[in-house]
Coordinates of C-alpha atoms and ligand atoms in Angstrom, one line a residue:
X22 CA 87.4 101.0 130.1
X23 CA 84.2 103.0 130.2
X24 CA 82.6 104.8 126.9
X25 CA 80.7 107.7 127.4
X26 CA 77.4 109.1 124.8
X27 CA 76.5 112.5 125.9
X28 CA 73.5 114.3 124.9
X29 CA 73.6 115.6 121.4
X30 CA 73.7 119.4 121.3
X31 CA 73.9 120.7 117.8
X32 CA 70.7 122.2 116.7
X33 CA 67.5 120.0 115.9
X34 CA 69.9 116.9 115.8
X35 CA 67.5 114.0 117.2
X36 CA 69.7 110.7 116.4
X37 CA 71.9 109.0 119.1
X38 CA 75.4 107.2 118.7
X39 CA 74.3 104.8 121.1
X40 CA 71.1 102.8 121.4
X41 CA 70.2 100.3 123.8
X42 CA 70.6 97.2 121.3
X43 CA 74.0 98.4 120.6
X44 CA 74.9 99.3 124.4
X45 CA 73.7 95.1 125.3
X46 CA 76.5 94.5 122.9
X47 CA 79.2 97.2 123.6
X48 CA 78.7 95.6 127.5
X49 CA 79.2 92.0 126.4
X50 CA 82.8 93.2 125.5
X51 CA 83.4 93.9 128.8
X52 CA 83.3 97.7 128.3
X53 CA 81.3 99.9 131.0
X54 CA 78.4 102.5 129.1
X55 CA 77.8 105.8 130.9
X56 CA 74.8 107.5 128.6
X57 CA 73.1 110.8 129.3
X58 CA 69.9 111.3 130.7
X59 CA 67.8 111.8 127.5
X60 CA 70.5 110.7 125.5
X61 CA 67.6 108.9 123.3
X62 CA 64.9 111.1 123.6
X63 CA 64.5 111.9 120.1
X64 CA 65.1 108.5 118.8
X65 CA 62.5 107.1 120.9
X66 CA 64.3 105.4 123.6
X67 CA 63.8 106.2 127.5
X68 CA 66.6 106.7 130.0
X69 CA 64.7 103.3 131.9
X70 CA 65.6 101.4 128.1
X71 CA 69.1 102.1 128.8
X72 CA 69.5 101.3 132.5
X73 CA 67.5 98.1 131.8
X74 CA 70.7 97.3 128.6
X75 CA 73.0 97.7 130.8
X76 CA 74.0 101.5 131.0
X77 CA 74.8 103.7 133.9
X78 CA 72.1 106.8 133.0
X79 CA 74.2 110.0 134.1
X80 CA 72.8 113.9 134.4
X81 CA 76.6 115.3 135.4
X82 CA 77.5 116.0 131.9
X83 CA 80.8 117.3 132.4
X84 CA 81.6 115.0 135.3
X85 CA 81.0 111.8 132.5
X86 CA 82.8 113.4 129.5
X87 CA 85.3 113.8 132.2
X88 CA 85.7 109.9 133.4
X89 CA 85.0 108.5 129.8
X90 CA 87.6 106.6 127.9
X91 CA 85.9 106.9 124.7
X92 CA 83.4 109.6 124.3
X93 CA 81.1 109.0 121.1
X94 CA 78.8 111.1 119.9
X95 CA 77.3 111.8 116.0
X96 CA 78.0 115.3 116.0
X97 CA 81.2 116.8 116.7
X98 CA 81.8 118.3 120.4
X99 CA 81.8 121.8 121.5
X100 CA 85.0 123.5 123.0
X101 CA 83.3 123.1 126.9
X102 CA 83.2 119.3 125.8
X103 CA 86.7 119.0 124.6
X104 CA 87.9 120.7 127.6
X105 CA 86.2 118.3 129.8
X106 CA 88.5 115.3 128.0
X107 CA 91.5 113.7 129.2
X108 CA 95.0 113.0 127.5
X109 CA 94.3 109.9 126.1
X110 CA 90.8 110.0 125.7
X111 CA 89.4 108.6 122.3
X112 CA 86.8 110.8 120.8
X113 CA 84.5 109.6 118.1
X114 CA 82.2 111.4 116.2
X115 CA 81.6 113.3 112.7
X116 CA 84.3 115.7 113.4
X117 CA 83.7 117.3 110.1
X118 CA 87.9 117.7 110.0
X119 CA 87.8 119.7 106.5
X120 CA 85.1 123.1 107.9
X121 CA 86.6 122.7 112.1
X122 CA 90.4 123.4 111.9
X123 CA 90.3 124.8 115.4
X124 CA 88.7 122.2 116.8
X125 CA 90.7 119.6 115.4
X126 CA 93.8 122.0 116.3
X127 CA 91.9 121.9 120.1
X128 CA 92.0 118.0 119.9
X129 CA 95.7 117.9 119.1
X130 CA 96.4 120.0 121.9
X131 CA 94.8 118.2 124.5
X132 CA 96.1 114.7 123.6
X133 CA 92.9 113.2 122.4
X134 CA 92.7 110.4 119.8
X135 CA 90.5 111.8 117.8
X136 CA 88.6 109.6 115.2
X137 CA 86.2 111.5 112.6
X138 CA 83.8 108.8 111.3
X139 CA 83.7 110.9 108.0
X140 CA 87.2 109.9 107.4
X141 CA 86.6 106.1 107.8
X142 CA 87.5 104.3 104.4
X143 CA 85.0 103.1 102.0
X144 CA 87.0 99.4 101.9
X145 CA 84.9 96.3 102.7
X146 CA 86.3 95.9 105.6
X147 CA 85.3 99.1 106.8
X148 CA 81.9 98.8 105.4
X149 CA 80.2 98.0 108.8
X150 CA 81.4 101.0 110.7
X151 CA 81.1 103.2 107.6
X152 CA 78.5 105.9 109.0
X153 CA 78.7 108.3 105.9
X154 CA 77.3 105.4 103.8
X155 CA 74.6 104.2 106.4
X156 CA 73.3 108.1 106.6
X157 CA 73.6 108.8 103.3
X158 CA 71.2 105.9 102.2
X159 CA 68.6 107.3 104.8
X160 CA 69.3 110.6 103.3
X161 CA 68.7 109.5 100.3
X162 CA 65.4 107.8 101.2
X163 CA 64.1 110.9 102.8
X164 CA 64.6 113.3 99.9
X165 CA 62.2 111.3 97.9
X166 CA 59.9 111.3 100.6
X167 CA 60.5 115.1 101.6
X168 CA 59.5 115.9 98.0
X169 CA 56.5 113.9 97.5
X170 CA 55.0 115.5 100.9
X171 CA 55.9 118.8 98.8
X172 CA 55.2 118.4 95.0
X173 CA 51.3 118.5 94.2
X174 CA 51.6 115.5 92.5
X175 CA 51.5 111.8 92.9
X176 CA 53.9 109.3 91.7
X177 CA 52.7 106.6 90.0
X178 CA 50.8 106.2 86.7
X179 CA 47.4 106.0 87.3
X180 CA 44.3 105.0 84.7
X181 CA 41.5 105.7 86.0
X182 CA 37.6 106.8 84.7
X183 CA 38.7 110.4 85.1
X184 CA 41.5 110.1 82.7
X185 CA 45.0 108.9 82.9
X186 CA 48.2 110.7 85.1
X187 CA 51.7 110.6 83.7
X188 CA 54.3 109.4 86.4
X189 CA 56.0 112.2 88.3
X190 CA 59.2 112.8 86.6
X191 CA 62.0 112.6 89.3
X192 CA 65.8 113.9 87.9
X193 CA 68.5 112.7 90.6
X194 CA 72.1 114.6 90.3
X195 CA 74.7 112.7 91.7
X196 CA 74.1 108.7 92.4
X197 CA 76.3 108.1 94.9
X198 CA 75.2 106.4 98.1
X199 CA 72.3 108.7 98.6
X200 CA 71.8 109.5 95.5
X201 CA 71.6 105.6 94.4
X202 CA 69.1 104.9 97.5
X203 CA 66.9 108.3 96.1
X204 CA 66.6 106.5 92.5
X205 CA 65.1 103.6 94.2
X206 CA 63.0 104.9 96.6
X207 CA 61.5 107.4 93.5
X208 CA 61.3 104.2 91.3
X209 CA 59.3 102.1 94.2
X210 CA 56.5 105.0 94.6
X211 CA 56.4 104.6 90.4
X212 CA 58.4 107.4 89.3
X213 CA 59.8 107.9 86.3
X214 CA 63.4 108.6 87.1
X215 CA 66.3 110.0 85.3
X216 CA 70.1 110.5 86.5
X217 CA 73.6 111.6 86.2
X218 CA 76.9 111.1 87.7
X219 CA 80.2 112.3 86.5
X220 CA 82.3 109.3 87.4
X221 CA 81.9 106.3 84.9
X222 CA 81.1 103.6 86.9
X223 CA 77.9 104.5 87.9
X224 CA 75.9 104.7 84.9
X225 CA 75.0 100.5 85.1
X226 CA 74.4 101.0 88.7
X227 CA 71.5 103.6 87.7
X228 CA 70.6 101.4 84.9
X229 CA 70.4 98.2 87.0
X230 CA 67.7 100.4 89.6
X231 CA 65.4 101.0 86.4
X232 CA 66.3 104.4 86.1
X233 CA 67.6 106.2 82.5
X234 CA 71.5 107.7 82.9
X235 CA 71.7 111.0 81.4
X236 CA 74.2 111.4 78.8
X237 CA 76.3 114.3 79.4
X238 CA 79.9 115.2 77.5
X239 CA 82.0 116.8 80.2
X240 CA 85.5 115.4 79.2
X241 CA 88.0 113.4 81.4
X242 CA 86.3 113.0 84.8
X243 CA 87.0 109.6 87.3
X244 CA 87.6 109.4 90.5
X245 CA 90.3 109.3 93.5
X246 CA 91.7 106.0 94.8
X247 CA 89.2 106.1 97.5
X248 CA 86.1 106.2 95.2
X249 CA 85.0 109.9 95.8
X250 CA 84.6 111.9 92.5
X251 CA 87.5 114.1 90.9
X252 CA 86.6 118.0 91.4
X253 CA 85.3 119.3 87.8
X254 CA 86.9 122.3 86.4
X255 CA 84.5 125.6 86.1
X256 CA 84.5 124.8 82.3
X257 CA 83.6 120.8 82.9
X258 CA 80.9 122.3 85.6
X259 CA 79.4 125.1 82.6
X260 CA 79.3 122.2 80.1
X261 CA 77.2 119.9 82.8
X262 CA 74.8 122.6 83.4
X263 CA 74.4 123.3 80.2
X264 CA 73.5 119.6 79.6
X265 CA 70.9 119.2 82.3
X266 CA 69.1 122.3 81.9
X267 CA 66.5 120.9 79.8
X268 CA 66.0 117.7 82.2
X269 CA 65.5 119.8 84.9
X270 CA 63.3 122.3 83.1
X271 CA 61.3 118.6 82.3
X272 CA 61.5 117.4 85.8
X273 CA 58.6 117.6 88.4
X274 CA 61.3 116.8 91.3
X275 CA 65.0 117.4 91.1
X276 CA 67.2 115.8 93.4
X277 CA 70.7 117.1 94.2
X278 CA 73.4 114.8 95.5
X279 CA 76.6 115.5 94.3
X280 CA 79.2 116.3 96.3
X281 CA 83.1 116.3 96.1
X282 CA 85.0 114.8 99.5
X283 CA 86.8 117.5 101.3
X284 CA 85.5 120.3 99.1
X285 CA 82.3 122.6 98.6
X286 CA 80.2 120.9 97.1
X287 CA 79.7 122.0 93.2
X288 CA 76.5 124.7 92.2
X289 CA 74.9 122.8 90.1
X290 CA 71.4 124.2 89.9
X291 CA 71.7 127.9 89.2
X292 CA 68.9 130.6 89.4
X293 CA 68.6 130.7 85.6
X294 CA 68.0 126.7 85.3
X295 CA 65.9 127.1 88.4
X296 CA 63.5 129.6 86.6
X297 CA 63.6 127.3 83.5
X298 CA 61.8 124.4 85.7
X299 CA 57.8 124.6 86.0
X300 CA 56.0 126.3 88.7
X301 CA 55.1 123.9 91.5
X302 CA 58.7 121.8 90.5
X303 CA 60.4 121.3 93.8
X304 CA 64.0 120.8 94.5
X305 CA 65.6 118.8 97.5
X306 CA 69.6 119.8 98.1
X307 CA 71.1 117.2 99.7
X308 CA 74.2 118.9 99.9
X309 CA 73.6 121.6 101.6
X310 CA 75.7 121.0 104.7
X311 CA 78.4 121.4 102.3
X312 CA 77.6 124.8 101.0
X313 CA 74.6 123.1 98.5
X314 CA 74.4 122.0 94.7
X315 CA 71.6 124.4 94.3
X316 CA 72.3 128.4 93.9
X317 CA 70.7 130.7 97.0
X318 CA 69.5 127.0 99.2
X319 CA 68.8 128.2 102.3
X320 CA 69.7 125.1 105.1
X321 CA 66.1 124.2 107.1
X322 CA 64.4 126.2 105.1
X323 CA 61.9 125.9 102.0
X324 CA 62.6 128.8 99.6
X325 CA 60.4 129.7 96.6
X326 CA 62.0 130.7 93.3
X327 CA 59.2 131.7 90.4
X328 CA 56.9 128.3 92.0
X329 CA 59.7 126.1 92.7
X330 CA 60.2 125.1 95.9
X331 CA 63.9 124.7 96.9
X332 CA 63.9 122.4 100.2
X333 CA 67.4 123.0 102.2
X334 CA 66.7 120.7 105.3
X335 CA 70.4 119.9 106.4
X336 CA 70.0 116.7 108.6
X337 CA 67.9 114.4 106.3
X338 CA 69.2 111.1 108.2
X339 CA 67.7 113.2 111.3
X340 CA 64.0 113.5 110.0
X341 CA 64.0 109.6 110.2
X342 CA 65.8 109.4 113.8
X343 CA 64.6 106.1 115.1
X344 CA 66.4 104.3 112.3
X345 CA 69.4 106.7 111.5
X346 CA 70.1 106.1 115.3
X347 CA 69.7 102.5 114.5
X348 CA 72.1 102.1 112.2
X349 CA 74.8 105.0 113.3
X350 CA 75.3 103.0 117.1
X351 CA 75.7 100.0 115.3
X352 CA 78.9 101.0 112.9
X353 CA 80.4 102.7 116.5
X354 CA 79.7 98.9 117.8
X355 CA 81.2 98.0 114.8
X356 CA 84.4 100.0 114.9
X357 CA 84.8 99.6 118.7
X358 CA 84.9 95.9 118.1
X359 CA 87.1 95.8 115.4
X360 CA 89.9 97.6 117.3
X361 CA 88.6 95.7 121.0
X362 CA 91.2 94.2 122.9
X363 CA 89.4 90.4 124.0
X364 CA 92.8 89.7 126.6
X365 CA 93.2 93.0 128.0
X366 CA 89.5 94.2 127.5
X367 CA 90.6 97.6 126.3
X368 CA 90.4 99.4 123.1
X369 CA 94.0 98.9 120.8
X370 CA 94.4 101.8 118.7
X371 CA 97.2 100.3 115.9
X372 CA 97.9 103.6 114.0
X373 CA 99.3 101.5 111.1
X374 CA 96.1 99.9 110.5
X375 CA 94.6 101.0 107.2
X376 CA 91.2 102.1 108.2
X377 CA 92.7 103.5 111.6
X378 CA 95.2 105.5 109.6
X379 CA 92.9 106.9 108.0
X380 CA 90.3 108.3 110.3
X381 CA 92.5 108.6 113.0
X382 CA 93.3 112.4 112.9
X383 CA 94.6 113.3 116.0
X384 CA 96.6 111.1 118.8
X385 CA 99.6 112.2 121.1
X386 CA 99.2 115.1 121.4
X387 CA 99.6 116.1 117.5
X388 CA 97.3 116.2 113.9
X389 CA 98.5 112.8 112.5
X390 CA 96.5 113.2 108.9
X391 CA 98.6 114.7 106.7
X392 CA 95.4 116.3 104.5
X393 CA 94.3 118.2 107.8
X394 CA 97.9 118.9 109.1
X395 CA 98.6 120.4 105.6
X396 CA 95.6 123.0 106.4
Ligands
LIG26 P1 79.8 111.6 97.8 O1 78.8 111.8 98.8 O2 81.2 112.1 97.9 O3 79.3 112.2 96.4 C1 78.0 111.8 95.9 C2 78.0 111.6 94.4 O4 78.2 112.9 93.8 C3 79.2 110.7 93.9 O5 78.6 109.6 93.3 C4 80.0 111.6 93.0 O6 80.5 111.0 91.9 C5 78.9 112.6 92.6 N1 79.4 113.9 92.0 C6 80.4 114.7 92.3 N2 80.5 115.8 91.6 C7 79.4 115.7 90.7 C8 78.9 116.5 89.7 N3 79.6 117.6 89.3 N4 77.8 116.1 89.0 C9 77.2 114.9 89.4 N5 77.6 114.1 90.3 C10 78.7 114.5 91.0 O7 79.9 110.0 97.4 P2 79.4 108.8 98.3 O8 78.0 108.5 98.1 O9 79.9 109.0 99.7 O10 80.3 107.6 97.6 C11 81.7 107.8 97.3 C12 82.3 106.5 96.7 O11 82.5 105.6 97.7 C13 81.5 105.9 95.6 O12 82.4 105.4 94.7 C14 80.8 104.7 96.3 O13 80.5 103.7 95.5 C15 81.9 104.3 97.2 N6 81.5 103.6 98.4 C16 82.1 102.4 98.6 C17 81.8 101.6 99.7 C18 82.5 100.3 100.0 O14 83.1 99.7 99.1 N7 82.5 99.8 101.2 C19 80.9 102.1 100.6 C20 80.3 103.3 100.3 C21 80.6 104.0 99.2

């Protein structure tokens, strides 16, 4: 069996699915690695570090998408790509199933198995090859770091002979994943850091990182059997806005995280609370690939609003490539492994399997999620 990695081709991304480590291992399976020239270009690794792990280094794009067994990518491929696949070809990438019906519709058609990483469960035994929680945690680390380079302000407490500075006050909405990782990173450069969540559970995990849980009286939230918050109502959303406005208005930074799997993700910031914050606050939306928690973010771009900076850069995990590459190619090692084959040295797609029948969205020829077929 061979697996393919073309070149990414979405705008500005720079990570990789595959990195050299990863392809050392992916070979010791007994699996043959076709990579694109440049494939790691942007996550600082040469075409030579490749050949020298063990890859065939290929500049007939087409031609390779063409021969691969598995083609893996992070970003979901373009029409010329899925063209170029086979019946039977497993495709793996962040297929983003819920905003590319006709893609996934495109998939179906042409017989490819296609597996969209987003879909993988968050189970512990899927933990390894869980990519949403391994870029979300960068994400998460490069909003705090994103802001600081923005806000005019330091972080720590300082005493000094020319007077004391307060901390920075950092307010992070929604501690997920990202969200949990932004509350430490914020509390290591000496922040003072305040959060909310609306599912239950997470208030001791924000305690437990030294940061204060915001109180906020919405009424019944939770959250799904797969651990992804429940969708507020518009009422539940008017009473949480109404709660933070005066922690954001008291906020130097304000961090938005929140999102709601499968849908838009909630407004949570609107142009009224935004001109109740200080000049020179500054705002990172995390969510902005999902339509953004903050009213009028513009993605990749920094917008002002009255002196506070709105920051809409869409591919966080992508400003720290070296290490988002890192840790993406090692959950597709992961997943290939788990599903490898040692006898017949071939991939064994088991539809029943739980994380398999869940991620697993398209395969003979038909859309085999119920969610997505539904749509
Ligand atoms: P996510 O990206 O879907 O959402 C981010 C956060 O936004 C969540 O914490 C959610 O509760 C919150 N949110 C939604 N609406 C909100 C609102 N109106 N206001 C404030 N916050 C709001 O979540 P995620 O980071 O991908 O994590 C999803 C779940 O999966 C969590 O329960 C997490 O602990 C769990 N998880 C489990 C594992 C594992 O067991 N292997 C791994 C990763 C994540």
């Amino acid at each position: 069996m061979t697996a393919v990695f073309p070149k990414e081709t979405h705008a500005g991304e720079s990570r990789a699915a595959a990195v050299p480590e990863q392809v050392a291992k992916l070979k010791a399976l007994g699996l043959e690695i076709e990579v694109e020239a440049g494939v790691g270009a942007s996550c600082g690794h040469t075409d030579d570090d490749y050949a020298n792990a063990g890859a065939t280094v290929r500049s007939d794009r087409a031609a390779m998408i063409q021969g691969g067994d598995i083609v893996a990518r992070v970003r979901k491929p373009s029409g010329d790509d899925v063209a170029q696949m086979r019946d039977g070809t497993v495709c793996i990438a962040l297929l983003d199933p819920f905003q590319s019906p006709d893609l996934i519709k495109v998939l179906a058609q042409r017989g490819v198995t296609a597996i969209s990483l987003e879909m993988i469960p968050r189970s512990t035994r899927a933990q390894k090859m869980d990519v949403l929680s391994s870029q979300a945690s960068l994400a998460g680390y490069a909003a705090v770091i994103t802001a600081a380079a923005q806000t005019g302000k330091i972080f720590p407490m300082m005493m000094t002979p020319a007077g004391t500075i307060k901390p920075v006050k950092v307010f992070i909405i929604g501690a997920g994943v990202a969200g949990l990782q932004a509350i430490a990173t914020a509390k290591r450069l000496g922040a003072k850091v305040d959060a909310f969540d609306t599912r239950p559970a997470v208030e001791e995990q924000v305690r437990s990182l030294g940061a204060k849980f915001v109180r906020i009286e919405v009424g019944e939230t939770g959250q799904t059997e797969g651990g992804y918050a429940k969708a507020l109502t518009d009422e539940q959303l008017k009473l949480q806005r109404e709660g933070m406005t005066r922690v954001c208005a008291e906020s130097d930074i304000v961090i938005t995280a929140a999102q709601v799997f499968g849908r838009r993700a909630p407004i949570l910031l609107t142009k009224e609370m935004l001109d109740a914050m200080k000049p020179g606050s500054v705002v990172v939306d995390l969510a902005v690939e999902s339509g953004g928690n903050v009213e009028g973010v513009v993605a990749d771009q920094i917008t002002g609003r009255k002196g506070v900076k709105i920051v809409g850069t869409a591919n966080l995990p992508g400003t720290v490539p070296v290490h988002a590459s890192q840790m993406f190619s090692s959950n597709i090692t992961a997943l290939i492994t788990e599903f490898w084959d040692k006898e017949s040295r071939t991939l064994k797609l088991n539809l029943d399997d739980d994380i398999l029948k869940s991620c697993v969205v398209t395969h003979g020829g038909r859309i085999v999620n119920e969610k997505l077929a539904a749509t």
